[in-house]
mmCIF file of C-alpha atoms and ligand atoms in Angstrom:
data_model
loop_
_atom_site.group_PDB
_atom_site.id
_atom_site.type_symbol
_atom_site.label_atom_id
_atom_site.label_comp_id
_atom_site.label_asym_id
_atom_site.label_seq_id
_atom_site.Cartn_x
_atom_site.Cartn_y
_atom_site.Cartn_z
ATOM 1 C CA MET C 1 118.826 123.014 105.544
ATOM 2 C CA ASN C 2 119.732 123.105 101.885
ATOM 3 C CA ASN C 3 122.338 120.443 101.048
ATOM 4 C CA SER C 4 123.131 120.827 97.372
ATOM 5 C CA HIS C 5 123.021 117.084 96.666
ATOM 6 C CA GLU C 6 119.247 117.133 97.214
ATOM 7 C CA THR C 7 117.384 115.904 94.117
ATOM 8 C CA LEU C 8 114.104 117.658 93.495
ATOM 9 C CA LEU C 9 111.177 115.879 91.827
ATOM 10 C CA GLY C 10 111.631 117.639 88.474
ATOM 11 C CA GLN C 11 115.371 116.935 88.423
ATOM 12 C CA PHE C 12 114.787 113.266 89.253
ATOM 13 C CA ILE C 13 112.348 112.814 86.361
ATOM 14 C CA GLU C 14 114.666 114.742 84.007
ATOM 15 C CA THR C 15 117.781 112.726 84.880
ATOM 16 C CA ARG C 16 116.095 109.315 85.306
ATOM 17 C CA LYS C 17 113.844 109.196 82.244
ATOM 18 C CA GLU C 18 114.109 105.387 82.129
ATOM 19 C CA LEU C 19 112.189 105.214 85.424
ATOM 20 C CA HIS C 20 109.355 107.309 83.949
ATOM 21 C CA THR C 21 108.590 105.579 80.666
ATOM 22 C CA PRO C 22 106.457 105.199 78.579
ATOM 23 C CA ASP C 23 106.178 109.020 78.571
ATOM 24 C CA PRO C 24 108.558 110.968 80.870
ATOM 25 C CA GLN C 25 107.152 114.308 79.747
ATOM 26 C CA ALA C 26 103.592 113.310 80.689
ATOM 27 C CA ALA C 27 104.883 111.825 83.955
ATOM 28 C CA SER C 28 106.581 115.145 84.694
ATOM 29 C CA ASP C 29 103.426 117.151 83.849
ATOM 30 C CA ILE C 30 101.256 114.955 86.057
ATOM 31 C CA LEU C 31 103.650 114.719 89.010
ATOM 32 C CA LYS C 32 104.219 118.479 89.002
ATOM 33 C CA ALA C 33 100.439 118.939 89.165
ATOM 34 C CA VAL C 34 100.339 116.488 92.094
ATOM 35 C CA GLU C 35 103.166 118.435 93.775
ATOM 36 C CA LYS C 36 101.293 121.725 93.318
ATOM 37 C CA ALA C 37 97.931 120.403 94.569
ATOM 38 C CA SER C 38 99.342 118.423 97.493
ATOM 39 C CA THR C 39 101.349 121.424 98.677
ATOM 40 C CA LYS C 40 98.108 123.469 98.779
ATOM 41 C CA VAL C 41 96.402 120.621 100.695
ATOM 42 C CA TYR C 42 99.357 120.413 103.092
ATOM 43 C CA GLU C 43 99.200 124.159 103.789
ATOM 44 C CA VAL C 44 95.536 123.914 104.782
ATOM 45 C CA ILE C 45 95.790 120.601 106.658
ATOM 46 C CA SER C 46 98.636 121.953 108.790
ATOM 47 C CA ARG C 47 96.304 124.800 109.892
ATOM 48 C CA ALA C 48 92.997 122.881 109.617
ATOM 49 C CA GLY C 49 91.453 124.317 112.766
ATOM 50 C CA LEU C 50 92.377 127.858 111.705
ATOM 51 C CA ALA C 51 91.538 127.510 108.028
ATOM 52 C CA ASN C 52 87.926 126.647 108.722
ATOM 53 C CA VAL C 53 88.125 123.293 106.941
ATOM 54 C CA LEU C 54 87.166 121.081 109.839
ATOM 55 C CA GLY C 55 83.847 119.340 109.947
ATOM 56 C CA ALA C 56 81.331 118.144 107.422
ATOM 57 C CA VAL C 57 79.600 120.104 104.701
ATOM 58 C CA GLY C 58 76.300 118.468 105.565
ATOM 59 C CA SER C 59 76.001 116.498 102.323
ATOM 60 C CA GLU C 60 76.766 112.937 101.284
ATOM 61 C CA ASN C 61 79.011 111.888 98.405
ATOM 62 C CA VAL C 62 78.240 109.250 95.793
ATOM 63 C CA GLN C 63 79.422 106.710 98.345
ATOM 64 C CA GLY C 64 76.711 107.841 100.748
ATOM 65 C CA GLU C 65 79.367 109.090 103.158
ATOM 66 C CA GLN C 66 79.457 112.393 105.006
ATOM 67 C CA VAL C 67 81.595 114.807 102.957
ATOM 68 C CA GLN C 68 84.159 116.731 104.974
ATOM 69 C CA LYS C 69 85.069 120.271 103.978
ATOM 70 C CA LEU C 70 88.634 119.134 103.425
ATOM 71 C CA ASP C 71 87.467 116.390 101.031
ATOM 72 C CA LEU C 72 86.057 119.086 98.757
ATOM 73 C CA PHE C 73 88.978 121.476 99.226
ATOM 74 C CA ALA C 74 91.459 118.732 98.310
ATOM 75 C CA ASN C 75 89.282 117.662 95.365
ATOM 76 C CA ASP C 76 89.255 121.224 94.024
ATOM 77 C CA GLN C 77 93.053 121.514 94.313
ATOM 78 C CA PHE C 78 93.660 118.378 92.232
ATOM 79 C CA ILE C 79 91.060 119.298 89.604
ATOM 80 C CA ASP C 80 92.543 122.828 89.322
ATOM 81 C CA ALA C 81 96.143 121.609 89.121
ATOM 82 C CA LEU C 82 95.333 118.921 86.522
ATOM 83 C CA THR C 83 93.243 121.303 84.403
ATOM 84 C CA SER C 84 96.485 122.979 83.315
ATOM 85 C CA CYS C 85 98.070 119.592 82.593
ATOM 86 C CA ALA C 86 97.713 118.955 78.848
ATOM 87 C CA SER C 87 98.393 115.241 79.312
ATOM 88 C CA VAL C 88 95.249 114.534 81.351
ATOM 89 C CA ALA C 89 91.977 114.095 79.453
ATOM 90 C CA ALA C 90 89.735 113.362 82.440
ATOM 91 C CA ILE C 91 89.676 112.898 86.197
ATOM 92 C CA LEU C 92 87.675 110.313 88.142
ATOM 93 C CA SER C 93 87.315 111.346 91.776
ATOM 94 C CA GLU C 94 85.753 109.716 94.809
ATOM 95 C CA GLU C 95 84.001 113.064 95.353
ATOM 96 C CA ASN C 96 82.314 113.270 91.911
ATOM 97 C CA GLU C 97 79.700 110.818 90.630
ATOM 98 C CA GLU C 98 80.680 111.378 86.992
ATOM 99 C CA ILE C 99 84.127 111.785 85.438
ATOM 100 C CA ILE C 100 85.266 115.357 84.773
ATOM 101 C CA THR C 101 86.671 116.195 81.322
ATOM 102 C CA LEU C 102 89.856 118.271 81.514
ATOM 103 C CA ASN C 103 91.831 118.250 78.223
ATOM 104 C CA PRO C 104 90.168 115.995 75.595
ATOM 105 C CA SER C 105 93.387 115.854 73.549
ATOM 106 C CA GLY C 106 95.267 114.429 76.556
ATOM 107 C CA ASP C 107 96.494 110.835 76.429
ATOM 108 C CA TYR C 108 95.994 110.002 80.107
ATOM 109 C CA LEU C 109 93.224 109.356 82.638
ATOM 110 C CA PHE C 110 93.657 110.298 86.339
ATOM 111 C CA ALA C 111 91.687 108.584 89.134
ATOM 112 C CA THR C 112 91.940 109.870 92.680
ATOM 113 C CA ASP C 113 90.814 109.692 96.262
ATOM 114 C CA PRO C 114 91.695 113.310 96.992
ATOM 115 C CA LEU C 115 91.450 112.944 100.742
ATOM 116 C CA ASP C 116 91.758 109.448 102.219
ATOM 117 C CA GLY C 117 90.998 108.952 105.908
ATOM 118 C CA SER C 118 88.405 111.728 106.156
ATOM 119 C CA SER C 119 87.164 110.451 109.527
ATOM 120 C CA ASN C 120 90.557 111.459 110.936
ATOM 121 C CA ILE C 121 90.667 115.089 109.756
ATOM 122 C CA ASP C 122 89.034 116.575 112.855
ATOM 123 C CA VAL C 123 91.147 114.545 115.287
ATOM 124 C CA ASN C 124 94.569 115.406 113.871
ATOM 125 C CA ILE C 125 95.472 111.945 112.591
ATOM 126 C CA SER C 126 97.359 111.518 109.286
ATOM 127 C CA VAL C 127 95.366 111.570 106.057
ATOM 128 C CA GLY C 128 96.404 111.094 102.432
ATOM 129 C CA THR C 129 95.718 111.502 98.721
ATOM 130 C CA ILE C 130 95.802 108.462 96.409
ATOM 131 C CA PHE C 131 96.124 108.608 92.599
ATOM 132 C CA SER C 132 96.206 106.266 89.621
ATOM 133 C CA VAL C 133 96.949 106.921 85.924
ATOM 134 C CA PHE C 134 95.906 104.949 82.838
ATOM 135 C CA LYS C 135 96.921 105.644 79.220
ATOM 136 C CA ARG C 136 93.896 106.151 76.928
ATOM 137 C CA LYS C 137 93.204 103.730 74.093
ATOM 138 C CA LYS C 138 91.257 106.320 72.129
ATOM 139 C CA LYS C 139 91.093 110.077 71.423
ATOM 140 C CA GLY C 140 88.311 112.623 71.689
ATOM 141 C CA THR C 141 85.846 113.344 74.445
ATOM 142 C CA PRO C 142 86.658 111.062 77.376
ATOM 143 C CA GLU C 143 84.040 108.534 78.467
ATOM 144 C CA LYS C 144 83.778 106.851 81.849
ATOM 145 C CA GLU C 145 84.024 103.413 80.177
ATOM 146 C CA GLU C 146 87.684 104.247 79.480
ATOM 147 C CA PHE C 147 88.385 103.877 83.203
ATOM 148 C CA LEU C 148 87.010 100.307 83.266
ATOM 149 C CA ARG C 149 90.411 98.649 82.887
ATOM 150 C CA GLU C 150 92.434 95.917 84.607
ATOM 151 C CA GLY C 151 94.643 97.347 87.365
ATOM 152 C CA HIS C 152 97.873 96.046 85.782
ATOM 153 C CA GLU C 153 97.297 98.512 82.910
ATOM 154 C CA GLN C 154 98.093 101.458 85.194
ATOM 155 C CA VAL C 155 101.106 103.468 83.965
ATOM 156 C CA MET C 156 101.521 105.376 87.244
ATOM 157 C CA ALA C 157 100.278 105.073 90.832
ATOM 158 C CA GLY C 158 101.049 107.024 93.967
ATOM 159 C CA TYR C 159 99.996 108.609 97.190
ATOM 160 C CA VAL C 160 100.758 111.639 99.339
ATOM 161 C CA LEU C 161 100.753 111.094 103.110
ATOM 162 C CA TYR C 162 100.135 114.248 105.174
ATOM 163 C CA GLY C 163 101.778 112.989 108.363
ATOM 164 C CA THR C 164 104.531 114.150 110.708
ATOM 165 C CA SER C 165 106.130 115.066 107.390
ATOM 166 C CA THR C 166 104.453 115.137 103.986
ATOM 167 C CA VAL C 167 105.708 112.396 101.684
ATOM 168 C CA LEU C 168 105.039 111.519 98.049
ATOM 169 C CA ILE C 169 105.428 107.872 97.030
ATOM 170 C CA TYR C 170 104.926 106.850 93.389
ATOM 171 C CA THR C 171 105.818 104.339 90.721
ATOM 172 C CA CYS C 172 105.703 104.336 86.891
ATOM 173 C CA GLY C 173 106.237 100.579 86.916
ATOM 174 C CA HIS C 174 110.028 100.798 87.302
ATOM 175 C CA GLY C 175 110.388 100.762 91.094
ATOM 176 C CA VAL C 176 108.966 102.872 93.932
ATOM 177 C CA HIS C 177 110.320 106.378 94.571
ATOM 178 C CA ALA C 178 109.910 108.354 97.820
ATOM 179 C CA PHE C 179 110.068 112.121 98.328
ATOM 180 C CA THR C 180 109.585 114.472 101.271
ATOM 181 C CA LEU C 181 108.007 117.939 100.997
ATOM 182 C CA GLU C 182 110.061 120.972 101.965
ATOM 183 C CA PRO C 183 107.123 123.166 103.127
ATOM 184 C CA SER C 184 109.058 126.427 102.715
ATOM 185 C CA THR C 185 109.555 125.833 98.992
ATOM 186 C CA GLY C 186 106.602 123.592 98.177
ATOM 187 C CA GLU C 187 109.009 121.156 96.491
ATOM 188 C CA PHE C 188 109.469 117.432 97.034
ATOM 189 C CA THR C 189 113.030 116.146 97.583
ATOM 190 C CA LEU C 190 114.049 112.559 96.774
ATOM 191 C CA THR C 191 114.573 110.380 99.862
ATOM 192 C CA ASN C 192 114.547 106.879 98.302
ATOM 193 C CA GLU C 193 114.717 106.070 94.585
ATOM 194 C CA ALA C 194 114.051 102.332 94.882
ATOM 195 C CA LEU C 195 112.002 101.643 97.995
ATOM 196 C CA LYS C 196 111.517 97.945 98.840
ATOM 197 C CA THR C 197 109.134 96.545 101.461
ATOM 198 C CA PRO C 198 110.403 93.898 103.940
ATOM 199 C CA VAL C 199 109.586 90.367 102.725
ATOM 200 C CA ASP C 200 108.058 89.563 106.138
ATOM 201 C CA GLY C 201 106.725 91.490 109.110
ATOM 202 C CA ASN C 202 104.650 91.290 112.288
ATOM 203 C CA ILE C 203 102.153 94.158 111.959
ATOM 204 C CA PHE C 204 98.577 93.235 111.073
ATOM 205 C CA SER C 205 96.101 95.975 110.181
ATOM 206 C CA ILE C 206 92.383 95.170 110.176
ATOM 207 C CA ASN C 207 89.361 96.792 111.815
ATOM 208 C CA GLU C 208 88.401 94.120 114.342
ATOM 209 C CA GLY C 209 85.122 95.888 114.962
ATOM 210 C CA ASN C 210 84.007 93.802 111.976
ATOM 211 C CA TYR C 211 85.408 90.546 113.431
ATOM 212 C CA HIS C 212 82.141 88.658 113.889
ATOM 213 C CA THR C 213 81.017 89.419 110.343
ATOM 214 C CA LEU C 214 84.233 88.131 108.722
ATOM 215 C CA GLU C 215 84.593 84.818 106.877
ATOM 216 C CA LYS C 216 86.041 82.014 109.028
ATOM 217 C CA GLY C 217 89.420 81.936 107.269
ATOM 218 C CA ILE C 218 90.064 85.585 108.116
ATOM 219 C CA GLN C 219 88.944 85.095 111.713
ATOM 220 C CA ASN C 220 91.378 82.170 111.909
ATOM 221 C CA TYR C 221 94.202 84.282 110.448
ATOM 222 C CA ILE C 222 93.541 86.956 113.078
ATOM 223 C CA GLY C 223 93.690 84.163 115.687
ATOM 224 C CA PHE C 224 97.058 83.104 114.231
ATOM 225 C CA CYS C 225 98.356 86.688 114.565
ATOM 226 C CA LYS C 226 97.328 86.708 118.246
ATOM 227 C CA LYS C 227 99.114 83.444 119.128
ATOM 228 C CA LEU C 228 101.906 83.781 121.700
ATOM 229 C CA ASN C 229 105.369 82.301 121.124
ATOM 230 C CA GLU C 230 106.932 79.565 123.278
ATOM 231 C CA LYS C 231 108.054 82.210 125.759
ATOM 232 C CA GLY C 232 104.493 83.481 126.138
ATOM 233 C CA LYS C 233 105.305 86.678 124.224
ATOM 234 C CA ARG C 234 103.248 88.159 121.402
ATOM 235 C CA THR C 235 104.234 87.225 117.836
ATOM 236 C CA HIS C 236 102.455 90.129 116.073
ATOM 237 C CA THR C 237 101.271 93.656 116.835
ATOM 238 C CA ALA C 238 97.990 95.281 115.742
ATOM 239 C CA ARG C 239 97.940 98.706 114.123
ATOM 240 C CA PHE C 240 94.854 100.201 112.420
ATOM 241 C CA MET C 241 94.437 103.956 111.948
ATOM 242 C CA GLY C 242 91.363 104.313 109.744
ATOM 243 C CA SER C 243 93.534 105.966 107.075
ATOM 244 C CA LEU C 244 94.505 103.465 104.385
ATOM 245 C CA VAL C 245 97.455 105.606 103.252
ATOM 246 C CA ALA C 246 98.876 105.874 106.791
ATOM 247 C CA ASP C 247 98.390 102.166 107.546
ATOM 248 C CA PHE C 248 99.821 101.116 104.187
ATOM 249 C CA HIS C 249 102.836 103.446 104.366
ATOM 250 C CA ARG C 250 103.829 102.187 107.833
ATOM 251 C CA ASN C 251 103.529 98.561 106.687
ATOM 252 C CA LEU C 252 105.410 99.311 103.449
ATOM 253 C CA LEU C 253 108.401 100.591 105.441
ATOM 254 C CA LYS C 254 108.316 98.191 108.416
ATOM 255 C CA GLY C 255 106.661 95.095 106.906
ATOM 256 C CA GLY C 256 103.074 94.162 107.642
ATOM 257 C CA ILE C 257 99.693 93.220 106.221
ATOM 258 C CA PHE C 258 96.590 95.381 105.676
ATOM 259 C CA ILE C 259 93.215 93.701 105.239
ATOM 260 C CA TYR C 260 89.865 95.299 104.478
ATOM 261 C CA PRO C 261 87.717 92.282 103.531
ATOM 262 C CA ALA C 262 84.020 91.962 102.761
ATOM 263 C CA THR C 263 82.044 92.754 105.936
ATOM 264 C CA ALA C 264 78.353 92.943 106.880
ATOM 265 C CA ASP C 265 78.442 96.735 106.371
ATOM 266 C CA ALA C 266 80.483 96.457 103.165
ATOM 267 C CA PRO C 267 79.640 93.128 101.443
ATOM 268 C CA GLU C 268 81.773 94.119 98.387
ATOM 269 C CA GLY C 269 84.553 95.426 100.635
ATOM 270 C CA ARG C 270 84.772 99.093 101.632
ATOM 271 C CA LEU C 271 87.738 100.327 99.581
ATOM 272 C CA ARG C 272 87.220 101.593 96.030
ATOM 273 C CA LEU C 273 88.926 99.598 93.316
ATOM 274 C CA LEU C 274 89.990 102.338 90.884
ATOM 275 C CA TYR C 275 91.360 104.990 93.239
ATOM 276 C CA GLU C 276 92.268 103.152 96.448
ATOM 277 C CA CYS C 277 92.997 99.436 95.804
ATOM 278 C CA ASN C 278 94.599 99.622 92.328
ATOM 279 C CA PRO C 279 97.201 102.341 93.041
ATOM 280 C CA ILE C 280 98.148 100.899 96.446
ATOM 281 C CA ALA C 281 98.395 97.428 94.861
ATOM 282 C CA MET C 282 100.728 98.662 92.100
ATOM 283 C CA ILE C 283 103.024 100.260 94.689
ATOM 284 C CA ALA C 284 102.916 97.138 96.885
ATOM 285 C CA GLU C 285 103.940 94.875 93.985
ATOM 286 C CA GLN C 286 106.615 97.276 92.702
ATOM 287 C CA ALA C 287 108.105 97.326 96.223
ATOM 288 C CA GLY C 288 108.239 93.494 96.343
ATOM 289 C CA GLY C 289 104.983 92.937 98.228
ATOM 290 C CA MET C 290 101.602 91.490 97.169
ATOM 291 C CA ALA C 291 97.995 92.637 96.776
ATOM 292 C CA THR C 292 94.880 90.497 96.312
ATOM 293 C CA GLN C 293 91.100 90.762 96.442
ATOM 294 C CA GLY C 294 91.042 87.477 98.365
ATOM 295 C CA LYS C 295 92.910 84.635 96.658
ATOM 296 C CA GLU C 296 93.172 86.384 93.280
ATOM 297 C CA ARG C 297 95.750 89.039 92.376
ATOM 298 C CA LEU C 298 94.035 92.441 92.726
ATOM 299 C CA LEU C 299 95.643 93.939 89.594
ATOM 300 C CA ASN C 300 94.031 91.264 87.416
ATOM 301 C CA ARG C 301 90.565 92.546 88.297
ATOM 302 C CA LYS C 302 88.747 94.489 85.573
ATOM 303 C CA ALA C 303 86.600 97.367 86.826
ATOM 304 C CA LYS C 304 82.910 97.218 85.832
ATOM 305 C CA GLU C 305 81.799 100.433 87.576
ATOM 306 C CA ILE C 306 83.904 103.550 88.205
ATOM 307 C CA HIS C 307 83.084 103.645 91.956
ATOM 308 C CA GLU C 308 83.020 99.906 92.591
ATOM 309 C CA ARG C 309 84.488 98.503 95.788
ATOM 310 C CA SER C 310 86.683 95.462 96.349
ATOM 311 C CA PRO C 311 87.900 93.351 99.265
ATOM 312 C CA PHE C 312 91.587 94.246 99.737
ATOM 313 C CA PHE C 313 94.588 92.349 101.158
ATOM 314 C CA THR C 314 98.059 93.842 100.754
ATOM 315 C CA GLY C 315 101.463 93.593 102.385
ATOM 316 C CA SER C 316 104.707 91.685 102.841
ATOM 317 C CA LYS C 317 105.020 88.560 100.703
ATOM 318 C CA VAL C 318 105.449 86.032 103.542
ATOM 319 C CA MET C 319 102.589 87.498 105.615
ATOM 320 C CA MET C 320 100.296 87.546 102.564
ATOM 321 C CA GLU C 321 101.131 83.926 101.685
ATOM 322 C CA THR C 322 100.341 82.888 105.265
ATOM 323 C CA ALA C 323 97.053 84.819 105.284
ATOM 324 C CA LEU C 324 95.996 83.356 101.906
ATOM 325 C CA ARG C 325 96.593 79.837 103.238
ATOM 326 C CA TYR C 326 93.991 80.551 105.927
ATOM 327 C CA LEU C 327 91.529 81.694 103.245
ATOM 328 C CA ASP C 328 91.812 78.258 101.632
ATOM 329 C CA GLU C 329 90.651 76.488 104.789
HETATM 330 P P1 AHG K 1 87.932 107.740 102.810
HETATM 331 O O1 AHG K 1 88.198 108.674 103.951
HETATM 332 O O2 AHG K 1 88.561 108.196 101.514
HETATM 333 O O3 AHG K 1 86.487 107.393 102.674
HETATM 334 O O4 AHG K 1 88.703 106.379 103.113
HETATM 335 C C1 AHG K 1 88.604 105.801 104.352
HETATM 336 C C2 AHG K 1 88.899 104.345 104.196
HETATM 337 C C3 AHG K 1 90.365 104.007 104.404
HETATM 338 O O5 AHG K 1 91.207 105.098 104.420
HETATM 339 C C4 AHG K 1 90.370 103.325 105.745
HETATM 340 O O6 AHG K 1 91.298 102.277 105.794
HETATM 341 C C5 AHG K 1 88.965 102.794 105.870
HETATM 342 O O7 AHG K 1 88.134 103.696 105.159
HETATM 343 C C6 AHG K 1 88.524 102.727 107.287
HETATM 344 O O8 AHG K 1 87.213 102.158 107.263
HETATM 345 P P2 AHG K 1 86.530 101.779 108.679
HETATM 346 O O9 AHG K 1 86.296 103.068 109.379
HETATM 347 O O10 AHG K 1 85.264 101.060 108.274
HETATM 348 O O11 AHG K 1 87.505 100.891 109.393
HETATM 349 MN MN1 MN K 2 89.872 106.636 100.949
HETATM 350 MN MN1 MN K 3 88.343 110.015 100.421
#
């Protein structure tokens, strides 16, 4: 189906430069690299069992987690695509302990979780890619300390969700824009230029396997979500997929709250600040939602380590305000 009014990613950036400041040309370079890499990832994911990318490679990443073949394939696609992107000086990836220098004269830094939801690859559940962009404050050979910024300094954040369709969601700080991949052409078409999340919702997303290790306030909030109404009917519904991108995207569209707090297994939280929490938080806020590390705004947090983790709460404004009240108790 090729209706002529479709707006492709490149056309959107070209005609809506004001949504892509401070540097529309760099935004175009970077997003075209994301389009190229994510299309390659899509092509393999959609044939994962045939393309011999299922399963683990038998090694652990810097996080001490089993690395899946698709983690490394996706990582390679984004590094390759960004290497030919003059704007990007270095990439920080979940899959690489150190940052990788790409184009030292570039003005931007790219942080990414190339494949989010790895535990779901072999069981055919949606996975994603998450990315975050900072503008450099210096020139020359990039250093990892340049990534140790406060989240609100991001100039771009986005994710690709490889689901029933493949969607790209991003923001340059001027609203959230949504695109869908046309697999036959490898091009993303605009589906929503100013996506807003519902101010309230009834979906709560948390891994209750951790319930008995959670702080009391969070246990009490979960109890609140499970209360029945005066007719004896449920007031909320639980949805947790083990893929942050899939859980977040559903809640972004329908309204909801996603919580990955400190747990016994992950006392600092499980999600990584620079390439999971920060980009998702920027999108949440730009869509009218909220994101915190507990009571404090997540985007005010300054990274101290490039792979550091953070507790993460994000979602519809009313649900977040209710949850935060329980944290005060
Ligand atoms: P990744 O596959 O990049 O390591 O990320 C997985 C993350 C996130 O996507 C998801 O919400 C969370 O891990 C699930 O953790 P649990 O399995 O501990 O619930
Ligand atoms: Mn992840
Ligand atoms: Mn990952």
